[in-house]
Short mmCIF file of C-alpha atoms in Angstrom, two decimals:
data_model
loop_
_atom_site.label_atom_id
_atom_site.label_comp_id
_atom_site.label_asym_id
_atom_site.label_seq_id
_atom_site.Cartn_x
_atom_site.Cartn_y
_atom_site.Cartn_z
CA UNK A 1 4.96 -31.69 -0.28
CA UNK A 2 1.45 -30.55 -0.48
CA UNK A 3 -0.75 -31.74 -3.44
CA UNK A 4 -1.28 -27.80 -3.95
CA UNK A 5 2.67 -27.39 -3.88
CA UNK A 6 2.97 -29.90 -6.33
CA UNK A 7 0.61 -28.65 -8.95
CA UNK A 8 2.20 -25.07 -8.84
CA UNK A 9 5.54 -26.75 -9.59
CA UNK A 10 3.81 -28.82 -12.42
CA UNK A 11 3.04 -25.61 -13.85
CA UNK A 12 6.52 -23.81 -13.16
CA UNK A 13 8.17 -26.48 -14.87
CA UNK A 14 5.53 -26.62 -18.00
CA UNK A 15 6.51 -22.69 -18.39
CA UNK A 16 9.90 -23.10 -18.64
CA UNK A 17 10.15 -26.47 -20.18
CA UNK A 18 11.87 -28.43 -17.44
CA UNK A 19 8.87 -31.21 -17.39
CA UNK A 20 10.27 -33.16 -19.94
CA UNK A 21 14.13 -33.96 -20.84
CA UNK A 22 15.84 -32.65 -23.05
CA UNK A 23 16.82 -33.36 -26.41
CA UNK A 24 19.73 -35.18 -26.75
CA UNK A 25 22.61 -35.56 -29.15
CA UNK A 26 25.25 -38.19 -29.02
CA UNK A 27 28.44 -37.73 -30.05
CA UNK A 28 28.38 -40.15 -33.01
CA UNK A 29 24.68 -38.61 -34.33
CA UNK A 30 26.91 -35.60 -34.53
CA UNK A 31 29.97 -36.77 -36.27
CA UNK A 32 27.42 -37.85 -39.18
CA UNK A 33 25.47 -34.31 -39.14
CA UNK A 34 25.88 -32.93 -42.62
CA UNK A 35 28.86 -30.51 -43.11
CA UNK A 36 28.58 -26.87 -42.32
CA UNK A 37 29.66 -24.64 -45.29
CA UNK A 38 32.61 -22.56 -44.35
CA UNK A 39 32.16 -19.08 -43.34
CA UNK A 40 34.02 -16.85 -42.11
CA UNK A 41 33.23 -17.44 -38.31
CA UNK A 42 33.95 -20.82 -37.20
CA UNK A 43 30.66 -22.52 -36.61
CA UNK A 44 29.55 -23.56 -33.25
CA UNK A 45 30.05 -27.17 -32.25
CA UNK A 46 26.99 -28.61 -30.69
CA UNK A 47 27.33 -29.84 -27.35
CA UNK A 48 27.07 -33.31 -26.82
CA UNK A 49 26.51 -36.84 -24.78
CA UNK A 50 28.52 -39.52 -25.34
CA UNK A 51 26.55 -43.08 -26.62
CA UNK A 52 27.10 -44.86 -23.01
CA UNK A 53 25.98 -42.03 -21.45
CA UNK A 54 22.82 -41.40 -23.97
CA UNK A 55 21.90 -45.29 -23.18
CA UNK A 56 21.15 -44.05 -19.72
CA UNK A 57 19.73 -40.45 -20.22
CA UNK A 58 17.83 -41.83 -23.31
CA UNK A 59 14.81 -38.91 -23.04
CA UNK A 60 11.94 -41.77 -24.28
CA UNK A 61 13.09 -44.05 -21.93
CA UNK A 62 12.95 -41.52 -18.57
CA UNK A 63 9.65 -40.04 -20.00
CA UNK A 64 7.93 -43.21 -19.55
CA UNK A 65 9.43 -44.28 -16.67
CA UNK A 66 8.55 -40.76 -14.88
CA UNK A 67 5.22 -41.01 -16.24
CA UNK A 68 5.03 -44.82 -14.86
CA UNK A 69 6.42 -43.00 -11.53
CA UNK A 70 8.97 -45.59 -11.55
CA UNK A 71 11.32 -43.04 -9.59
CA UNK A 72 13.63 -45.73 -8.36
CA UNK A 73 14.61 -47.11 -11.81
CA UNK A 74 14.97 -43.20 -13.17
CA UNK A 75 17.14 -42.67 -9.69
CA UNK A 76 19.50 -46.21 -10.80
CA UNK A 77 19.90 -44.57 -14.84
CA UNK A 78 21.40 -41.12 -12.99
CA UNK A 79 23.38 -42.68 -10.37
CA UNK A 80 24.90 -44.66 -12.96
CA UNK A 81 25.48 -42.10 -15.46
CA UNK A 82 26.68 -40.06 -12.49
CA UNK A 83 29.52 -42.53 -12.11
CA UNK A 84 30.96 -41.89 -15.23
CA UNK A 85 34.37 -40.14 -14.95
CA UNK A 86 35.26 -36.80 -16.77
CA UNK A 87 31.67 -35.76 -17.68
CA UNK A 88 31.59 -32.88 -19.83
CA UNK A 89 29.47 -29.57 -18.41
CA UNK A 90 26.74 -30.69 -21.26
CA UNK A 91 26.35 -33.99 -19.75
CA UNK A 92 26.24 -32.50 -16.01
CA UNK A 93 23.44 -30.35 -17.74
CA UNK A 94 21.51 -32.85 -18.95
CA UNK A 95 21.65 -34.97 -15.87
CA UNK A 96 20.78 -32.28 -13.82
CA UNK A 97 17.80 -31.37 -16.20
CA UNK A 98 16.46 -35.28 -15.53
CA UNK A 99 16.95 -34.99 -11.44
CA UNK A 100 15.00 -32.10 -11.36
CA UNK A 101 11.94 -33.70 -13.80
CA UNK A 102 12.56 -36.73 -11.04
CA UNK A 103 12.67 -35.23 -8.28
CA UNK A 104 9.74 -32.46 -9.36
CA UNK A 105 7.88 -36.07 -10.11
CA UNK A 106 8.39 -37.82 -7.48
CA UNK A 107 8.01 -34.92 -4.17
CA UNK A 108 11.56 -34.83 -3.82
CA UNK A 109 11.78 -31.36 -2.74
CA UNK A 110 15.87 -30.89 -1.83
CA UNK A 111 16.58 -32.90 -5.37
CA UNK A 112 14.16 -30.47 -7.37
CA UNK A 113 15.81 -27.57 -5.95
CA UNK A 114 19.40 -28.97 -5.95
CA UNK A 115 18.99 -29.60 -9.56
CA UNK A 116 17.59 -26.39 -10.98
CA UNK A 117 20.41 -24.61 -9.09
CA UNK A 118 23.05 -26.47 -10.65
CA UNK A 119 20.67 -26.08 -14.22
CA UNK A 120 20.71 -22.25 -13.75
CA UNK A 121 24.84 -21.95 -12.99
CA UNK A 122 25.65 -24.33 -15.93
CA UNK A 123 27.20 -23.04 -18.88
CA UNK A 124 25.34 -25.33 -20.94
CA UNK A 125 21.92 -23.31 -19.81
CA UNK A 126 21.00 -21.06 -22.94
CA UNK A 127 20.78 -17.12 -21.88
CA UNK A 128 17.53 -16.22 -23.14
CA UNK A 129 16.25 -19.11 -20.55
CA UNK A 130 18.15 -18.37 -17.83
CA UNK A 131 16.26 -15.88 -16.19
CA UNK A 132 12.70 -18.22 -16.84
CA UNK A 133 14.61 -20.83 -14.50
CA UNK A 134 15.56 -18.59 -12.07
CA UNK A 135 11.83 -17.51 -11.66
CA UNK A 136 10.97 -20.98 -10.78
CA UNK A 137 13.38 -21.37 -8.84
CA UNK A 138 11.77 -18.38 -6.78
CA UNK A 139 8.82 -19.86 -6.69
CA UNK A 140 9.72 -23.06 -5.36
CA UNK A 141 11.34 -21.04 -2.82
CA UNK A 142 8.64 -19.38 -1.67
CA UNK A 143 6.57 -22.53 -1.95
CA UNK A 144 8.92 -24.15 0.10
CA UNK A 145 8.41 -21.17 2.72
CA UNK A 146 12.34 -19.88 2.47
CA UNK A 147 10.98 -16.52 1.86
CA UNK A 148 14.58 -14.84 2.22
CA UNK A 149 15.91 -17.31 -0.31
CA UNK A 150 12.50 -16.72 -2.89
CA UNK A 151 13.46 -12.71 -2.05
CA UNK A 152 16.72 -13.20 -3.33
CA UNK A 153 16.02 -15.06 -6.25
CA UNK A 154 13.85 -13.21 -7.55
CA UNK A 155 15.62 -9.99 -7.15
CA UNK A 156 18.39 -11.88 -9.54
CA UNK A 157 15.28 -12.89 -11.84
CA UNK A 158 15.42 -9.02 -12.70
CA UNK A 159 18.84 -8.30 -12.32
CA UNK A 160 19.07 -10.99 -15.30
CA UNK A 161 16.59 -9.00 -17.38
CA UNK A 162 13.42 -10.23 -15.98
CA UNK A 163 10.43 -8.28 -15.58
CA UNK A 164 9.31 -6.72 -12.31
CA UNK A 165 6.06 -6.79 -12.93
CA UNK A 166 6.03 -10.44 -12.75
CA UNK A 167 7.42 -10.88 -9.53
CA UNK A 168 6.15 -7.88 -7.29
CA UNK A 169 3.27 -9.69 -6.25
CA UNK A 170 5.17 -12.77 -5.46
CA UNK A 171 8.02 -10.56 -3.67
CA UNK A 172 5.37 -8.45 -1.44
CA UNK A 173 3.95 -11.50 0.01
CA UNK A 174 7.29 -13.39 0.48
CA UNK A 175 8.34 -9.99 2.63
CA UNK A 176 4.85 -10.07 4.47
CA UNK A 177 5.74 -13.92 5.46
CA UNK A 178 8.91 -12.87 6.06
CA UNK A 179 8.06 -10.12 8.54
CA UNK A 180 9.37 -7.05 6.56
CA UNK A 181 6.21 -5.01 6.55
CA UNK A 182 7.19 -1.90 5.61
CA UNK A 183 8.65 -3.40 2.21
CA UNK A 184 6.24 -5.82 1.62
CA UNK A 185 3.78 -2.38 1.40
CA UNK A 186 6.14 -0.49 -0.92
CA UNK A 187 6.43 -3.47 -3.06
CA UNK A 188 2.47 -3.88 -3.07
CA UNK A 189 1.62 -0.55 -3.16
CA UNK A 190 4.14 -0.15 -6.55
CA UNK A 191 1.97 -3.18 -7.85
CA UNK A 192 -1.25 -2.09 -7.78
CA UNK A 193 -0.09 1.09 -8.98
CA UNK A 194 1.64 -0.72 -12.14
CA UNK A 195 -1.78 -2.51 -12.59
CA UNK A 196 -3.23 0.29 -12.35
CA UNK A 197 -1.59 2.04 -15.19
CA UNK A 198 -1.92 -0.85 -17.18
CA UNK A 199 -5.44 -0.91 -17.16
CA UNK A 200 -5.23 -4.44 -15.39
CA UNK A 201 -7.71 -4.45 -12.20
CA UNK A 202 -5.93 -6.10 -9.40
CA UNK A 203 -6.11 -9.98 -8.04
CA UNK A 204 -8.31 -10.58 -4.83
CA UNK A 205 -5.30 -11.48 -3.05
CA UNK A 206 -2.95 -8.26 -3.67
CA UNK A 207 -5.51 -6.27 -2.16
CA UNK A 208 -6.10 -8.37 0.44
CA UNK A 209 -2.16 -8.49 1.22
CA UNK A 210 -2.21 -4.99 1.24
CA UNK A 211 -5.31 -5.18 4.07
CA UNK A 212 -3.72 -7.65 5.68
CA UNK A 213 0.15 -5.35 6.14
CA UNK A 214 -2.11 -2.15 6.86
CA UNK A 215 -3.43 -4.39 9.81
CA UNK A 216 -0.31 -5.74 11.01
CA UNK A 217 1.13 -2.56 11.15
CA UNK A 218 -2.06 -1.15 13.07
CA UNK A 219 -2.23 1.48 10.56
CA UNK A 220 -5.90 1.50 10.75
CA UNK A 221 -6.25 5.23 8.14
CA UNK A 222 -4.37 2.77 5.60
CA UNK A 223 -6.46 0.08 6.81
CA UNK A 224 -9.59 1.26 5.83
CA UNK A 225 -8.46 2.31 2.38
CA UNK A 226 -7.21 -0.62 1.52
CA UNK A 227 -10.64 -2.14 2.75
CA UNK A 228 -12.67 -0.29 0.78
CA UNK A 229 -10.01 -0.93 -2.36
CA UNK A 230 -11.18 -4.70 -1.75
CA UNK A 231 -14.89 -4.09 -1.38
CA UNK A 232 -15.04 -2.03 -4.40
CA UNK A 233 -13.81 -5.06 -6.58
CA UNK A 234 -14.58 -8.01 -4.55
CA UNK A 235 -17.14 -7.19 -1.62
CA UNK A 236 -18.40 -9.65 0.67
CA UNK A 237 -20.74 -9.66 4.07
CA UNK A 238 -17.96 -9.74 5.95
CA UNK A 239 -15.82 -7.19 4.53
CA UNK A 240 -18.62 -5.02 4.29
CA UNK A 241 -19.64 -5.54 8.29
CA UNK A 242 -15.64 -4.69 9.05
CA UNK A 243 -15.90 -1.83 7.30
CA UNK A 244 -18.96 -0.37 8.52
CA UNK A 245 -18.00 -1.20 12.32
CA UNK A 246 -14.70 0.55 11.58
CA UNK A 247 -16.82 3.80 10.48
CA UNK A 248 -18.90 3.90 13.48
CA UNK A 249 -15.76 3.91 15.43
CA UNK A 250 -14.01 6.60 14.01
CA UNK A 251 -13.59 9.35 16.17
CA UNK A 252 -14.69 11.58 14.15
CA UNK A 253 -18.20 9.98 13.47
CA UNK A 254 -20.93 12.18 14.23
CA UNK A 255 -23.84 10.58 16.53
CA UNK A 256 -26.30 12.85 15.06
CA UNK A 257 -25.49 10.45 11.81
CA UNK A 258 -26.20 6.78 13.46
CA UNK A 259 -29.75 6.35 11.73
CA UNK A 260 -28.42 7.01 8.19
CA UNK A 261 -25.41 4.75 8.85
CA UNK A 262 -28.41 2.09 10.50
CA UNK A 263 -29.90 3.02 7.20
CA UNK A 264 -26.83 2.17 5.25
CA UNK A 265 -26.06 -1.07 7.20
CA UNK A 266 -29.49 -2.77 7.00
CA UNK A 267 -29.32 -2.46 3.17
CA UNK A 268 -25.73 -3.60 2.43
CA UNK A 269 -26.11 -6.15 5.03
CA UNK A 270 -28.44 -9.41 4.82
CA UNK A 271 -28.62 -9.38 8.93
CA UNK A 272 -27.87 -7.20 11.69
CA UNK A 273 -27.87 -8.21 15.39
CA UNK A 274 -30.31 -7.95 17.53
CA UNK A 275 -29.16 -4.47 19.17
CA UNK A 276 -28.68 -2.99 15.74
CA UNK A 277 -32.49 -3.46 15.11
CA UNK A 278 -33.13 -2.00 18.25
CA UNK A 279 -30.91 0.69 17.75
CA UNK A 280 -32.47 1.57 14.43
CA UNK A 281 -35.76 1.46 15.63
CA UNK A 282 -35.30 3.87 18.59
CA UNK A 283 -33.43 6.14 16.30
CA UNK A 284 -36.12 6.27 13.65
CA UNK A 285 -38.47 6.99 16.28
CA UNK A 286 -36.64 9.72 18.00
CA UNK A 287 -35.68 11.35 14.37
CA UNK A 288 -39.68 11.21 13.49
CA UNK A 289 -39.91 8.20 11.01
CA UNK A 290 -41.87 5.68 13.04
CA UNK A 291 -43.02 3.92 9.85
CA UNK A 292 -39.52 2.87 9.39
CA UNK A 293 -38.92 2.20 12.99
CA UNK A 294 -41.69 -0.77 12.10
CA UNK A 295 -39.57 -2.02 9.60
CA UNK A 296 -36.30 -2.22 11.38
CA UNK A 297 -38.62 -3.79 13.90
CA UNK A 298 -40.21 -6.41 11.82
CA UNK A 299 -37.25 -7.19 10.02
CA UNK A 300 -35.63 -8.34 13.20
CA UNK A 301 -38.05 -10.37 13.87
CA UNK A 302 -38.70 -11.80 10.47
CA UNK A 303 -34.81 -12.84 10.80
CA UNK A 304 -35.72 -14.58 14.45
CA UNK A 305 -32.72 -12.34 16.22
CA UNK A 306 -35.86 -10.08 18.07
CA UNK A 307 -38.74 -11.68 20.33
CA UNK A 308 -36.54 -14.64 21.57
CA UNK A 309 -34.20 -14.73 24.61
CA UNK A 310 -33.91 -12.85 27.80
CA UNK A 311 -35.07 -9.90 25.65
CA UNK A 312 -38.22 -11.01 24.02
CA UNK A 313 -40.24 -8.94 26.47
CA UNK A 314 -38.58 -5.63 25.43
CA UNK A 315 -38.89 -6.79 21.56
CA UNK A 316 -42.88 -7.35 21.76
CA UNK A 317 -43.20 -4.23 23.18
CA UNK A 318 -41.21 -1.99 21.34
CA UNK A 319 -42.84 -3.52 18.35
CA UNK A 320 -46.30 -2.59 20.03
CA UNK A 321 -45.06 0.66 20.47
CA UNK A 322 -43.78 1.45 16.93
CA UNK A 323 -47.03 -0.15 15.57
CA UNK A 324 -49.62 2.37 16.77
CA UNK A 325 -47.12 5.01 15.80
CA UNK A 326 -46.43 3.81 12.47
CA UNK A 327 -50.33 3.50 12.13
CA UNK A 328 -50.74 7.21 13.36
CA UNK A 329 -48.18 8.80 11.39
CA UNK A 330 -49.33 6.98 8.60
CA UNK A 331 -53.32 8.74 9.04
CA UNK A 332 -51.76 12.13 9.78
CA UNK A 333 -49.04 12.93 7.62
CA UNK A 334 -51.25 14.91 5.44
CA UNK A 335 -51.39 17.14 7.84
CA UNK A 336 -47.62 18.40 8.12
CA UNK A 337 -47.71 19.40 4.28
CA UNK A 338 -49.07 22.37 5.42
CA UNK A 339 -46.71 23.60 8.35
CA UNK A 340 -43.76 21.83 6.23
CA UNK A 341 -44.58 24.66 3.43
CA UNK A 342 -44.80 27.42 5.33
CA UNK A 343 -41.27 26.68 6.75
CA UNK A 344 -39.12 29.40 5.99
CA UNK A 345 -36.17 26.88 4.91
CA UNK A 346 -36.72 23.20 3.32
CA UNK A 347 -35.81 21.13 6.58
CA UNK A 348 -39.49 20.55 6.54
CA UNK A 349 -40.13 19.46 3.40
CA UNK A 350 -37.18 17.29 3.65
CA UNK A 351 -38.36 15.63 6.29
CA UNK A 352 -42.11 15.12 5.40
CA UNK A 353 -40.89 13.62 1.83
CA UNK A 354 -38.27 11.02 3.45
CA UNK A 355 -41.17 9.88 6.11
CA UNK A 356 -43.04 9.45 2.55
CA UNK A 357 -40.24 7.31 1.49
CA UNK A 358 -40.44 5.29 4.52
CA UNK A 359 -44.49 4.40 3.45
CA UNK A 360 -42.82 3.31 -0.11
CA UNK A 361 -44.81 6.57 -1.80
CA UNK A 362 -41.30 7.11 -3.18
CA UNK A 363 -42.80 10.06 -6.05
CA UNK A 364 -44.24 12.29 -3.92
CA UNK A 365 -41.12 12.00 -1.18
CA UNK A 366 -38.80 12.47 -3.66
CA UNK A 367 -40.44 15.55 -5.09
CA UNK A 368 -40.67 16.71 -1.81
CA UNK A 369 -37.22 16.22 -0.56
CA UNK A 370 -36.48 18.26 -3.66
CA UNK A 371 -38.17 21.29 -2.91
CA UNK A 372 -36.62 21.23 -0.05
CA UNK A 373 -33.12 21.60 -0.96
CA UNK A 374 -34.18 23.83 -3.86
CA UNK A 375 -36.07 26.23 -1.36
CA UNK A 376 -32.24 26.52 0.61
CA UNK A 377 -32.01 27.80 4.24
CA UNK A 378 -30.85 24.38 5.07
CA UNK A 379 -28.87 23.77 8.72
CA UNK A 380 -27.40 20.72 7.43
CA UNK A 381 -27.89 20.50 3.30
CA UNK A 382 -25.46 17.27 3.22
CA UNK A 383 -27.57 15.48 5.37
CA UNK A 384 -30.54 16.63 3.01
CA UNK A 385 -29.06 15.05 0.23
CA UNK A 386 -28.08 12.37 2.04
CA UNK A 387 -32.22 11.73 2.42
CA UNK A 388 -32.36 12.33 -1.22
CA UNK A 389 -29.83 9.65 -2.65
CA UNK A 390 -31.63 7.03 -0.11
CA UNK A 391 -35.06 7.91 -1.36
CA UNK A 392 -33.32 7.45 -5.06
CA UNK A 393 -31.93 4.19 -4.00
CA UNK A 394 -35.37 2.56 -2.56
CA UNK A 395 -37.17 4.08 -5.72
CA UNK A 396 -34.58 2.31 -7.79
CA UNK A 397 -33.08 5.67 -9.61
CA UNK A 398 -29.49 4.53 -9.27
CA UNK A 399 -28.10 6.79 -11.47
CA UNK A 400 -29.53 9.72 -9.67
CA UNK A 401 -28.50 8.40 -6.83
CA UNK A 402 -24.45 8.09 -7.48
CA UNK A 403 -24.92 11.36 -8.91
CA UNK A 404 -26.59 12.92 -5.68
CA UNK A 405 -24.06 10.92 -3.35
CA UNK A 406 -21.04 12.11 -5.10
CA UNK A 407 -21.70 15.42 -4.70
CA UNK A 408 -21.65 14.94 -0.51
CA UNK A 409 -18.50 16.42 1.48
CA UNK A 410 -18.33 16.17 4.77
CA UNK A 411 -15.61 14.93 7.35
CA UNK A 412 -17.72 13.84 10.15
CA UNK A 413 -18.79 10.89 9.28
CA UNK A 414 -21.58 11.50 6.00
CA UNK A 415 -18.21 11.70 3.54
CA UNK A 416 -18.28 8.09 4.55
CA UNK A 417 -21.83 7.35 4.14
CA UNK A 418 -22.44 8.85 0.94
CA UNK A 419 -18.66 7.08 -0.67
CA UNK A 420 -19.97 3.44 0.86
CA UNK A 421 -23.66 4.48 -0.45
CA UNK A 422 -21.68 4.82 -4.23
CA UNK A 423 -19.48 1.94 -3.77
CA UNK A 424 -22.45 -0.09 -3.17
CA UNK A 425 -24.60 0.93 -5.77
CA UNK A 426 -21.19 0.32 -8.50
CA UNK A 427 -20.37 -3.12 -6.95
CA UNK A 428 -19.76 -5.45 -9.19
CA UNK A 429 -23.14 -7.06 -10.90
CA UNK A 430 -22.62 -10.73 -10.24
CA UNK A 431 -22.14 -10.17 -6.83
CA UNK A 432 -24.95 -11.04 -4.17
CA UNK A 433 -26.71 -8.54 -2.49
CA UNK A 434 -29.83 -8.10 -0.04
CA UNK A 435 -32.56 -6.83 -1.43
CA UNK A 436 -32.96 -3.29 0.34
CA UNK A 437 -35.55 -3.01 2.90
CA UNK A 438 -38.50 -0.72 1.71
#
């Protein structure tokens, strides 16, 4: 049994008292117990052990000899006391109540088991603790991997009164292992949802279960919202990269969007590959924000994944390229406020005041980017305030920026964007993140 196996029985049996024996009372401590008054119910005689017997089962003397982990000696006490002829159930209880201490001690997995089986079925085993012990014995089950045997055990636990709450987590995973997907989801799903309406925010693990059943089943729409379930509370690099790679993939994913997810990727993420860099770079440059093709640029090669390998050629170049057009849209873009006014809709001030945003003059693109939407006309006004919650995010106006990205619909892809934009910005504050490329 596995050191981790053994601890979480250490602490099944310190939950329902099982890691210690139990008290004991021999027959002749309770011949000279005080006399009960008489009522008018006869009073319940208390269950005893007879003296030879207690001699064996003495609790002191097992405690220290556990704790000693002098198993064999412990194993020649119940072995002997086992011999004894016409045992009462109490003393079969009590026995049983030392093998499983024993064999919990000592690794003895089929004698831990065994025991608590017999401990649960004896008549000696008060009600109110019954359903405690069959719990553990659930867990031992599933610790044990019989996850058909943990299933039904702990579907007793609540037909004894338990509560489901306690086991649903336990039971969806046990019918994930057990290769019942479809109710290992319905018993996760009805978790989280009781968690939910407790006010109790989920464990790690139940929403990775659920990831992990949405995946086996190759249901990749319940996939992905179980993924982004997960990243919301517990985000990670790589959780974030599957998530993003799964958007890009969608069907429905607009190309026309690939710089702003580029844009969304290169923030969230502390490296992208080679390509990505590329990709962004070329895409800048083709949308009319060679300034931020530079960065994409230099940022791959600040992170050594551009200008080494077959490819370092290309790399050097492209960053020549995007240089001197960085450097000339950086001289000229005075010269576009202008034209950019005279528009008839804002797509031109929109524009102008996110390539301002690119040069880090995040005031006067914002304010720009503003007047755009405000002066209307706009082909594509999700994609404008798209621009606008990005320039909010480098200028460090969170607020406005959840604000701005909540208020984006759209089903081909900038839905997405402007949902992982807000889960990003509202991810949990001791958690990690890359500082946002300006």
């Amino acid at each position: 049994m596995s050191q981790f196996r053994l601890a979480r029985i250490s602490l099944i049996l310190a939950a329902i008292g099982l890691n210690a024996a139990p008290a004991l009372m021999t027959s002749a401590t309770a011949q000279s117990a005080p006399a009960t008054p008489a009522t008018s119910a006869a009073p319940t005689k208390p269950e005893t052990v007879r003296p030879e017997l207690y001699k064996l089962l003495d609790p002191a003397a097992v405690k220290v000899l556990i704790d000693g982990k002098k198993f064999a000696e412990v194993q020649e006490r119940l072995t002997a006391a086992e011999a004894y002829a016409n045992r009462t159930p109490y003393e079969n209880y009590v026995i049983e109540r030392m093998k499983f201490s024993l064999g919990s001690a000592s690794g003895n997995e089929a004698m831990t088991m065994s025991s608590l089986e017999a401990v649960i079925n004896s008549p000696s085993t008060p009600a109110v603790d019954k359903p405690e012990f069959i719990l553990a014995m659930g867990n031992l089950q599933n610790n044990a991997k019989n996850y058909t045997k943990a299933i039904e055990w702990m579907k007793r636990y609540i037909a004894e009164g338990g509560s489901p709450s306690r086991v649903r987590a336990s039971m969806s995973r046990a019918y994930y292992l057990n290769n019942d997907l479809a109710t290992a989801k319905t018993e996760a799903q009805t978790h989280l949802a009781e968690l939910e309406k407790a006010g109790t925010p989920p464990a790690e693990g139940d929403l990775r279960l659920l990831v992990a059943i949405a995946g086996k089943q190759k249901d990749w729409p319940a996939y992905t919202v179980a993924l982004e379930k997960l990243i919301a509370a517990y985000p990670s690099q790589d959780l974030w990269a599957d998530l993003l790679h799964r958007m890009y993939g969608k069907t429905s994913f607009n190309s026309r969007l690939l710089l702003d997810a580029y844009r969304l990727e290169s923030t969230v993420l502390k490296q992208l590959e080679a390509e990505t860099y590329v990709n962004m770079a070329e895409e800048a440059v083709r949308s009319g924000f060679p300034v931020e093709a530079k960065k994409a640029v230099d940022a791959g090669f600040a992170a050594n994944v551009l200008g080494t390998g077959a490819d370092a050629a290309k790399h050097k170049s492209l960053r020549d390229r995007v240089s001197k057009a960085a450097a000339d849209d950086a001289k000229n873009i005075a010269t576009g406020e202008a034209s950019a006014a005279k528009m008839k809709d804002g797509t031109g001030l929109v524009n102008l005041g996110y390539a301002y945003v690119t040069m880090d003059e995040f005031d006067k693109g914002i304010e720009r980017i503003e007047k755009g939407i405000a002066k209307g006309g706009l082909k594509r006004p999700e994609e404008a305030k798209l621009k606008l919650g990005m320039a909010y995010v480098k200028a460090g106006r969170k607020d406005d920026a959840i604000k701005t990205f909540e208020t984006i619909k759209g089903n081909d892809g900038i839905g997405d964007l402007a949902r992982y934009w807000t889960m990003w910005l509202k991810r949990p504050a001791d958690t990690a993140a890359p500082v946002a490329a300006k």
